[in-house]
Amino acid sequence: MRTNPNGGSVGRELLFAYIMRRIDHTPDLATFVLKTEPRDAFSWLPGQYCTIGIDDGKGGIVDPRPYSIVSCPEDGVIELFVELVPPPDGNLTPKLWALKEYDHVRLLPKAKGKLLFEPAFRNHVMVATVTGIAPFLAMLWRHFREQTLADHRFLILHGARYQDELTSRYRNELSDLATLLPDQFCYVPAITKPDEERNRGFLGAVGRLPSLLEGAIASRGFVAEETIVYLCGNPDMIVAAKTIAERLGCVTREEQFWKPAKEALR
Ligand SMILES: Cc1cc2nc3c(=O)[nH]c(=O)nc-3n(C[C@H](O)[C@H](O)[C@H](O)COP(=O)(O)OP(=O)(O)OC[C@H]3O[C@@H](n4cnc5c(N)ncnc54)[C@H](O)[C@@H]3O)c2cc1C
């Protein structure tokens, strides 16, 4: 891809994706359901991410950023779960927030990412902060639709400061799955600010994900040699949870959504 003098990137291979549906969960968390033209122009594996940006009106893309995909290719749409990073720090997300249904974005033609389901392990522990749940949802939908290996067992830890950041859209789906398949699937929603009014009535776990991880793995009776721990979202959570998972002897995989503060300064 080349760069144009106006700051955007130019590439004939860029796709158009229309916003079919936008769901605002909180003022700074939204789901964008995109549709490409043609429908099958973009393909991906559950767990991978796409790169979207704003159309510069000259065939290029402005502020391209990667987003993990919530949906599976068979859904026919690209569903993204996005957090607003307000100005002055955020670049693409404030522009995305100004878009409405039927507006379009530009999409790089290839999905990327190596955070993929690893079927060789029996136990799959997925640890996510807020929007970090995205790649795990795609992996789960694919797995439970196909029921390829009924022997696989899942434990999901999904953390946020506030319960509404776990979003009813995803929380309800995961809770329903846990009720339906209690032996195969366990869902632990967790918040870190239990005393705040916004969290009134919350019935899940309280605490940071790294401090909940060891107990959650033990409660499911997962043996380390058969267990993989996938980590996604906030880099500080990933560093801390990875240390614990590795101390327990588990294999880990990760996708950091941004650079930890110290690294960003280097
Ligand atoms: C592989 C990958 C997958 C990603 N998937 C998602 C996803 O599914 N959903 C999603 O919302 N984001 C995701 N991100 C982050 C996303 O690409 C953008 O960085 C983010 O949306 C902010 O974009 P921006 O242009 O507004 O700000 P940027 O210019 O990208 O970043 C501005 C500053 O904010 C920091 N930052 C970025 N994201 C956050 C955040 N959530 N909270 C606090 N600080 C942040 C950056 O490190 C930087 O310092 C992913 C990132 C990667 C690398």
Short mmCIF file of C-alpha atoms and ligand atoms in Angstrom, two decimals:
data_model
loop_
_atom_site.label_atom_id
_atom_site.label_comp_id
_atom_site.label_asym_id
_atom_site.label_seq_id
_atom_site.Cartn_x
_atom_site.Cartn_y
_atom_site.Cartn_z
CA MET A 1 0.00 0.00 0.00
CA ARG A 2 1.28 3.51 -0.87
CA THR A 3 0.83 6.67 1.19
CA ASN A 4 -0.84 9.74 -0.28
CA PRO A 5 0.23 13.33 0.50
CA ASN A 6 -2.96 13.93 2.51
CA GLY A 7 -2.03 11.38 5.14
CA GLY A 8 -4.22 8.51 3.94
CA SER A 9 -3.04 5.30 2.32
CA VAL A 10 -3.94 4.44 -1.22
CA GLY A 11 -4.54 0.95 -2.47
CA ARG A 12 -6.70 -0.42 -5.24
CA GLU A 13 -7.21 -3.55 -3.16
CA LEU A 14 -9.20 -1.75 -0.44
CA LEU A 15 -12.77 -2.95 0.14
CA PHE A 16 -15.93 -1.06 1.08
CA ALA A 17 -17.82 -2.18 4.17
CA TYR A 18 -21.22 -0.73 5.06
CA ILE A 19 -22.41 -0.30 8.63
CA MET A 20 -25.52 -2.49 8.61
CA ARG A 21 -26.16 -2.09 12.28
CA ARG A 22 -24.72 -0.06 15.12
CA ILE A 23 -25.50 -0.89 18.74
CA ASP A 24 -24.37 1.54 21.43
CA HIS A 25 -23.90 -0.34 24.71
CA THR A 26 -22.54 2.62 26.69
CA PRO A 27 -21.35 6.08 25.55
CA ASP A 28 -17.92 4.58 24.75
CA LEU A 29 -18.66 0.99 23.74
CA ALA A 30 -20.39 0.02 20.52
CA THR A 31 -20.91 -2.92 18.21
CA PHE A 32 -20.56 -2.26 14.49
CA VAL A 33 -21.98 -4.89 12.15
CA LEU A 34 -20.38 -4.47 8.73
CA LYS A 35 -21.23 -5.95 5.37
CA THR A 36 -18.79 -6.05 2.49
CA GLU A 37 -19.62 -5.83 -1.16
CA PRO A 38 -19.59 -8.45 -2.55
CA ARG A 39 -20.61 -10.43 0.54
CA ASP A 40 -17.77 -12.95 0.32
CA ALA A 41 -15.05 -10.40 -0.54
CA PHE A 42 -13.45 -10.85 2.86
CA SER A 43 -12.69 -14.09 4.66
CA TRP A 44 -11.13 -14.90 8.01
CA LEU A 45 -10.59 -17.55 10.63
CA PRO A 46 -12.35 -17.24 14.00
CA GLY A 47 -9.95 -15.33 16.25
CA GLN A 48 -8.45 -13.18 13.49
CA TYR A 49 -8.76 -9.43 13.03
CA CYS A 50 -9.56 -7.06 10.18
CA THR A 51 -8.22 -3.56 9.58
CA ILE A 52 -10.70 -0.77 8.96
CA GLY A 53 -10.40 2.98 8.49
CA ILE A 54 -12.17 6.02 7.14
CA ASP A 55 -12.66 6.52 3.40
CA ASP A 56 -10.56 9.50 2.29
CA GLY A 57 -12.76 9.99 -0.78
CA LYS A 58 -9.79 9.44 -3.10
CA GLY A 59 -9.61 5.67 -3.05
CA GLY A 60 -7.59 5.55 0.16
CA ILE A 61 -7.98 4.87 3.86
CA VAL A 62 -7.38 7.18 6.83
CA ASP A 63 -6.34 5.95 10.30
CA PRO A 64 -6.46 2.21 9.59
CA ARG A 65 -6.73 0.19 12.84
CA PRO A 66 -7.03 -3.54 13.58
CA TYR A 67 -10.19 -4.96 15.17
CA SER A 68 -10.79 -8.55 16.25
CA ILE A 69 -13.86 -10.04 14.63
CA VAL A 70 -16.73 -11.25 16.81
CA SER A 71 -18.61 -13.06 14.05
CA CYS A 72 -17.73 -16.06 11.87
CA PRO A 73 -17.52 -15.93 8.06
CA GLU A 74 -20.67 -18.07 7.81
CA ASP A 75 -22.62 -15.22 9.49
CA GLY A 76 -22.15 -13.15 6.32
CA VAL A 77 -21.25 -10.03 8.33
CA ILE A 78 -18.20 -8.66 10.12
CA GLU A 79 -19.16 -7.83 13.68
CA LEU A 80 -16.79 -5.62 15.69
CA PHE A 81 -16.94 -4.66 19.37
CA VAL A 82 -15.18 -1.32 19.74
CA GLU A 83 -14.20 0.97 22.59
CA LEU A 84 -13.98 4.71 22.02
CA VAL A 85 -10.61 6.26 22.86
CA PRO A 86 -11.64 9.92 23.18
CA PRO A 87 -9.64 12.75 21.63
CA PRO A 88 -6.90 13.85 21.87
CA ASP A 89 -5.52 10.28 22.23
CA GLY A 90 -7.93 8.45 19.95
CA ASN A 91 -7.70 8.91 16.19
CA LEU A 92 -9.96 6.46 14.36
CA THR A 93 -12.49 5.76 17.10
CA PRO A 94 -13.78 9.37 17.45
CA LYS A 95 -14.33 9.31 13.67
CA LEU A 96 -16.07 5.93 13.88
CA TRP A 97 -18.37 7.28 16.58
CA ALA A 98 -19.55 9.95 14.14
CA LEU A 99 -20.70 7.29 11.65
CA LYS A 100 -24.23 5.95 11.50
CA GLU A 101 -25.96 2.99 9.89
CA TYR A 102 -25.54 2.87 6.06
CA ASP A 103 -22.32 4.91 6.23
CA HIS A 104 -19.28 3.01 5.06
CA VAL A 105 -15.69 2.39 6.09
CA ARG A 106 -12.72 1.08 4.15
CA LEU A 107 -11.40 -2.38 4.84
CA LEU A 108 -8.02 -3.92 4.10
CA PRO A 109 -8.59 -7.07 2.04
CA LYS A 110 -6.80 -9.58 4.25
CA ALA A 111 -7.56 -10.79 7.76
CA LYS A 112 -4.58 -11.32 10.03
CA GLY A 113 -3.80 -12.70 13.45
CA LYS A 114 -2.46 -15.81 15.10
CA LEU A 115 -4.77 -16.00 18.10
CA LEU A 116 -6.56 -19.11 16.88
CA PHE A 117 -8.33 -22.01 18.55
CA GLU A 118 -5.85 -24.80 19.29
CA PRO A 119 -7.78 -28.07 19.28
CA ALA A 120 -4.85 -30.16 20.56
CA PHE A 121 -5.63 -28.93 24.09
CA ARG A 122 -8.57 -30.30 26.02
CA ASN A 123 -9.15 -27.24 28.23
CA HIS A 124 -9.47 -23.73 26.83
CA VAL A 125 -9.26 -20.81 29.24
CA MET A 126 -10.08 -17.46 27.62
CA VAL A 127 -9.34 -14.31 29.58
CA ALA A 128 -10.54 -10.96 28.22
CA THR A 129 -10.93 -7.37 29.29
CA VAL A 130 -14.03 -5.67 27.79
CA THR A 131 -13.64 -5.70 23.96
CA GLY A 132 -10.96 -8.40 24.25
CA ILE A 133 -13.83 -10.91 24.31
CA ALA A 134 -14.23 -10.43 20.52
CA PRO A 135 -11.91 -13.16 19.17
CA PHE A 136 -13.13 -15.65 21.77
CA LEU A 137 -16.76 -15.17 20.77
CA ALA A 138 -15.90 -16.09 17.18
CA MET A 139 -13.97 -19.18 18.32
CA LEU A 140 -16.82 -20.24 20.59
CA TRP A 141 -19.58 -19.77 18.00
CA ARG A 142 -17.62 -21.83 15.50
CA HIS A 143 -16.86 -24.56 18.02
CA PHE A 144 -20.35 -24.95 19.43
CA ARG A 145 -21.97 -24.79 15.99
CA GLU A 146 -19.73 -27.54 14.68
CA GLN A 147 -19.43 -29.54 17.90
CA THR A 148 -16.24 -30.94 16.40
CA LEU A 149 -14.82 -32.37 19.61
CA ALA A 150 -17.30 -32.62 22.45
CA ASP A 151 -14.39 -33.35 24.78
CA HIS A 152 -13.22 -29.72 24.75
CA ARG A 153 -13.98 -27.68 27.85
CA PHE A 154 -14.09 -23.90 28.08
CA LEU A 155 -13.66 -21.38 30.86
CA ILE A 156 -14.24 -17.70 29.99
CA LEU A 157 -13.19 -14.90 32.32
CA HIS A 158 -14.55 -11.57 31.10
CA GLY A 159 -13.58 -8.51 33.12
CA ALA A 160 -14.50 -4.83 33.19
CA ARG A 161 -14.78 -2.01 35.67
CA TYR A 162 -18.57 -1.85 35.27
CA GLN A 163 -21.17 -4.49 34.51
CA ASP A 164 -22.63 -2.60 31.54
CA GLU A 165 -19.18 -2.80 29.88
CA LEU A 166 -19.63 -6.58 29.70
CA THR A 167 -22.71 -5.69 27.60
CA SER A 168 -25.99 -7.57 27.73
CA ARG A 169 -25.53 -8.60 24.08
CA TYR A 170 -22.49 -10.76 24.78
CA ARG A 171 -23.07 -11.49 28.46
CA ASN A 172 -26.51 -12.97 27.84
CA GLU A 173 -25.25 -15.18 25.03
CA LEU A 174 -22.40 -16.49 27.17
CA SER A 175 -24.63 -16.99 30.23
CA ASP A 176 -27.17 -18.91 28.13
CA LEU A 177 -24.43 -21.16 26.76
CA ALA A 178 -23.17 -21.84 30.30
CA THR A 179 -26.68 -22.80 31.42
CA LEU A 180 -27.14 -25.05 28.41
CA LEU A 181 -23.76 -26.82 28.60
CA PRO A 182 -22.58 -26.62 32.21
CA ASP A 183 -19.99 -29.41 31.86
CA GLN A 184 -18.39 -27.98 28.74
CA PHE A 185 -18.67 -24.27 29.30
CA CYS A 186 -18.17 -21.95 32.26
CA TYR A 187 -18.56 -18.17 32.09
CA VAL A 188 -17.18 -15.85 34.78
CA PRO A 189 -18.15 -12.19 34.32
CA ALA A 190 -16.11 -10.00 36.67
CA ILE A 191 -16.03 -6.37 37.72
CA THR A 192 -13.44 -4.35 39.64
CA LYS A 193 -15.61 -1.59 41.16
CA PRO A 194 -18.28 -3.41 43.18
CA ASP A 195 -19.20 -0.44 45.38
CA GLU A 196 -20.21 1.88 42.57
CA GLU A 197 -23.88 2.55 41.89
CA ARG A 198 -23.41 1.50 38.26
CA ASN A 199 -22.64 -2.03 39.50
CA ARG A 200 -25.64 -2.36 41.77
CA GLY A 201 -27.18 -5.85 41.58
CA PHE A 202 -24.17 -7.43 39.87
CA LEU A 203 -24.02 -11.15 40.65
CA GLY A 204 -20.72 -12.21 39.06
CA ALA A 205 -17.17 -12.25 40.39
CA VAL A 206 -15.39 -9.26 41.92
CA GLY A 207 -11.70 -8.56 41.37
CA ARG A 208 -9.04 -8.28 38.71
CA LEU A 209 -8.80 -11.10 36.21
CA PRO A 210 -5.23 -12.16 37.11
CA SER A 211 -6.25 -12.60 40.75
CA LEU A 212 -9.31 -14.66 39.74
CA LEU A 213 -7.51 -16.86 37.23
CA GLU A 214 -5.87 -19.48 39.45
CA GLY A 215 -9.01 -20.12 41.51
CA ALA A 216 -11.18 -20.35 38.39
CA ILE A 217 -8.88 -22.91 36.76
CA ALA A 218 -8.75 -24.94 39.98
CA SER A 219 -12.54 -24.84 40.38
CA ARG A 220 -12.95 -26.48 36.96
CA GLY A 221 -10.36 -29.16 37.81
CA PHE A 222 -8.27 -28.33 34.74
CA VAL A 223 -4.85 -30.03 34.63
CA ALA A 224 -2.07 -27.69 33.43
CA GLU A 225 -0.68 -30.04 30.75
CA GLU A 226 -4.10 -30.19 29.07
CA THR A 227 -4.82 -26.47 29.37
CA ILE A 228 -4.18 -23.48 27.12
CA VAL A 229 -4.79 -19.95 28.37
CA TYR A 230 -5.64 -17.31 25.75
CA LEU A 231 -5.35 -13.67 26.83
CA CYS A 232 -6.78 -10.67 25.01
CA GLY A 233 -7.27 -6.95 25.52
CA ASN A 234 -5.57 -4.74 28.10
CA PRO A 235 -1.78 -5.31 28.05
CA ASP A 236 -1.36 -4.92 31.81
CA MET A 237 -3.93 -7.66 32.43
CA ILE A 238 -2.17 -9.85 29.88
CA VAL A 239 1.26 -9.47 31.48
CA ALA A 240 -0.07 -10.23 34.97
CA ALA A 241 -2.35 -13.13 33.96
CA LYS A 242 0.34 -14.65 31.76
CA THR A 243 2.74 -14.79 34.71
CA ILE A 244 0.15 -16.71 36.71
CA ALA A 245 -0.81 -19.07 33.88
CA GLU A 246 2.84 -19.88 33.20
CA ARG A 247 3.54 -20.44 36.88
CA LEU A 248 0.71 -22.97 36.85
CA GLY A 249 2.41 -24.67 33.89
CA CYS A 250 -0.15 -23.72 31.22
CA VAL A 251 0.67 -22.79 27.63
CA THR A 252 -0.40 -19.21 26.83
CA ARG A 253 -1.36 -17.24 23.73
CA GLU A 254 -2.10 -13.52 23.64
CA GLU A 255 -3.30 -10.52 21.67
CA GLN A 256 -2.56 -7.10 23.13
CA PHE A 257 -4.88 -4.35 21.90
CA TRP A 258 -2.40 -1.60 22.66
CA LYS A 259 1.13 -1.21 23.98
CA PRO A 260 1.74 -1.13 27.73
CA ALA A 261 2.46 2.41 29.00
CA LYS A 262 6.22 1.80 29.50
CA GLU A 263 6.72 0.30 26.05
CA ALA A 264 4.75 3.12 24.38
CA LEU A 265 7.26 5.63 25.80
CA ARG A 266 10.30 3.84 24.37
C1 LIG B 1 -4.62 -7.08 16.90
C2 LIG B 1 -5.47 -5.98 17.49
C3 LIG B 1 -6.84 -6.16 17.61
C4 LIG B 1 -7.62 -5.15 18.16
N1 LIG B 1 -8.96 -5.37 18.33
C5 LIG B 1 -9.71 -4.43 18.93
C6 LIG B 1 -11.11 -4.67 19.18
O1 LIG B 1 -11.66 -5.74 18.86
N2 LIG B 1 -11.82 -3.68 19.78
C7 LIG B 1 -11.24 -2.47 20.14
O2 LIG B 1 -11.95 -1.60 20.68
N3 LIG B 1 -9.93 -2.24 19.92
C8 LIG B 1 -9.17 -3.17 19.32
N4 LIG B 1 -7.84 -2.92 19.07
C9 LIG B 1 -7.34 -1.55 19.30
C10 LIG B 1 -7.62 -0.71 18.02
O3 LIG B 1 -6.84 -1.17 16.95
C11 LIG B 1 -7.33 0.79 18.20
O4 LIG B 1 -6.02 0.96 18.65
C12 LIG B 1 -8.29 1.45 19.18
O5 LIG B 1 -9.64 1.29 18.72
C13 LIG B 1 -8.03 2.94 19.31
O6 LIG B 1 -7.99 3.50 18.02
P1 LIG B 1 -7.75 5.06 17.82
O7 LIG B 1 -7.29 5.29 16.42
O8 LIG B 1 -8.95 5.83 18.27
O9 LIG B 1 -6.57 5.38 18.81
P2 LIG B 1 -5.01 4.99 18.54
O10 LIG B 1 -4.40 6.07 17.73
O11 LIG B 1 -4.94 3.59 17.98
O12 LIG B 1 -4.48 4.96 19.98
C14 LIG B 1 -4.38 6.11 20.79
C15 LIG B 1 -3.82 5.71 22.14
O13 LIG B 1 -4.78 4.92 22.86
C16 LIG B 1 -4.23 3.65 23.25
N5 LIG B 1 -5.35 2.70 23.18
C17 LIG B 1 -5.80 2.00 22.11
N6 LIG B 1 -6.90 1.27 22.43
C18 LIG B 1 -7.14 1.55 23.74
C19 LIG B 1 -8.15 1.13 24.65
N7 LIG B 1 -9.13 0.26 24.30
N8 LIG B 1 -8.11 1.61 25.92
C20 LIG B 1 -7.14 2.48 26.31
N9 LIG B 1 -6.15 2.92 25.49
C21 LIG B 1 -6.16 2.46 24.22
C22 LIG B 1 -3.09 3.43 22.25
O14 LIG B 1 -2.09 2.60 22.78
C23 LIG B 1 -2.57 4.84 22.04
O15 LIG B 1 -1.71 5.23 23.08
C24 LIG B 1 -7.03 -3.92 18.55
C25 LIG B 1 -5.65 -3.74 18.41
C26 LIG B 1 -4.88 -4.75 17.90
C27 LIG B 1 -3.38 -4.53 17.79
#
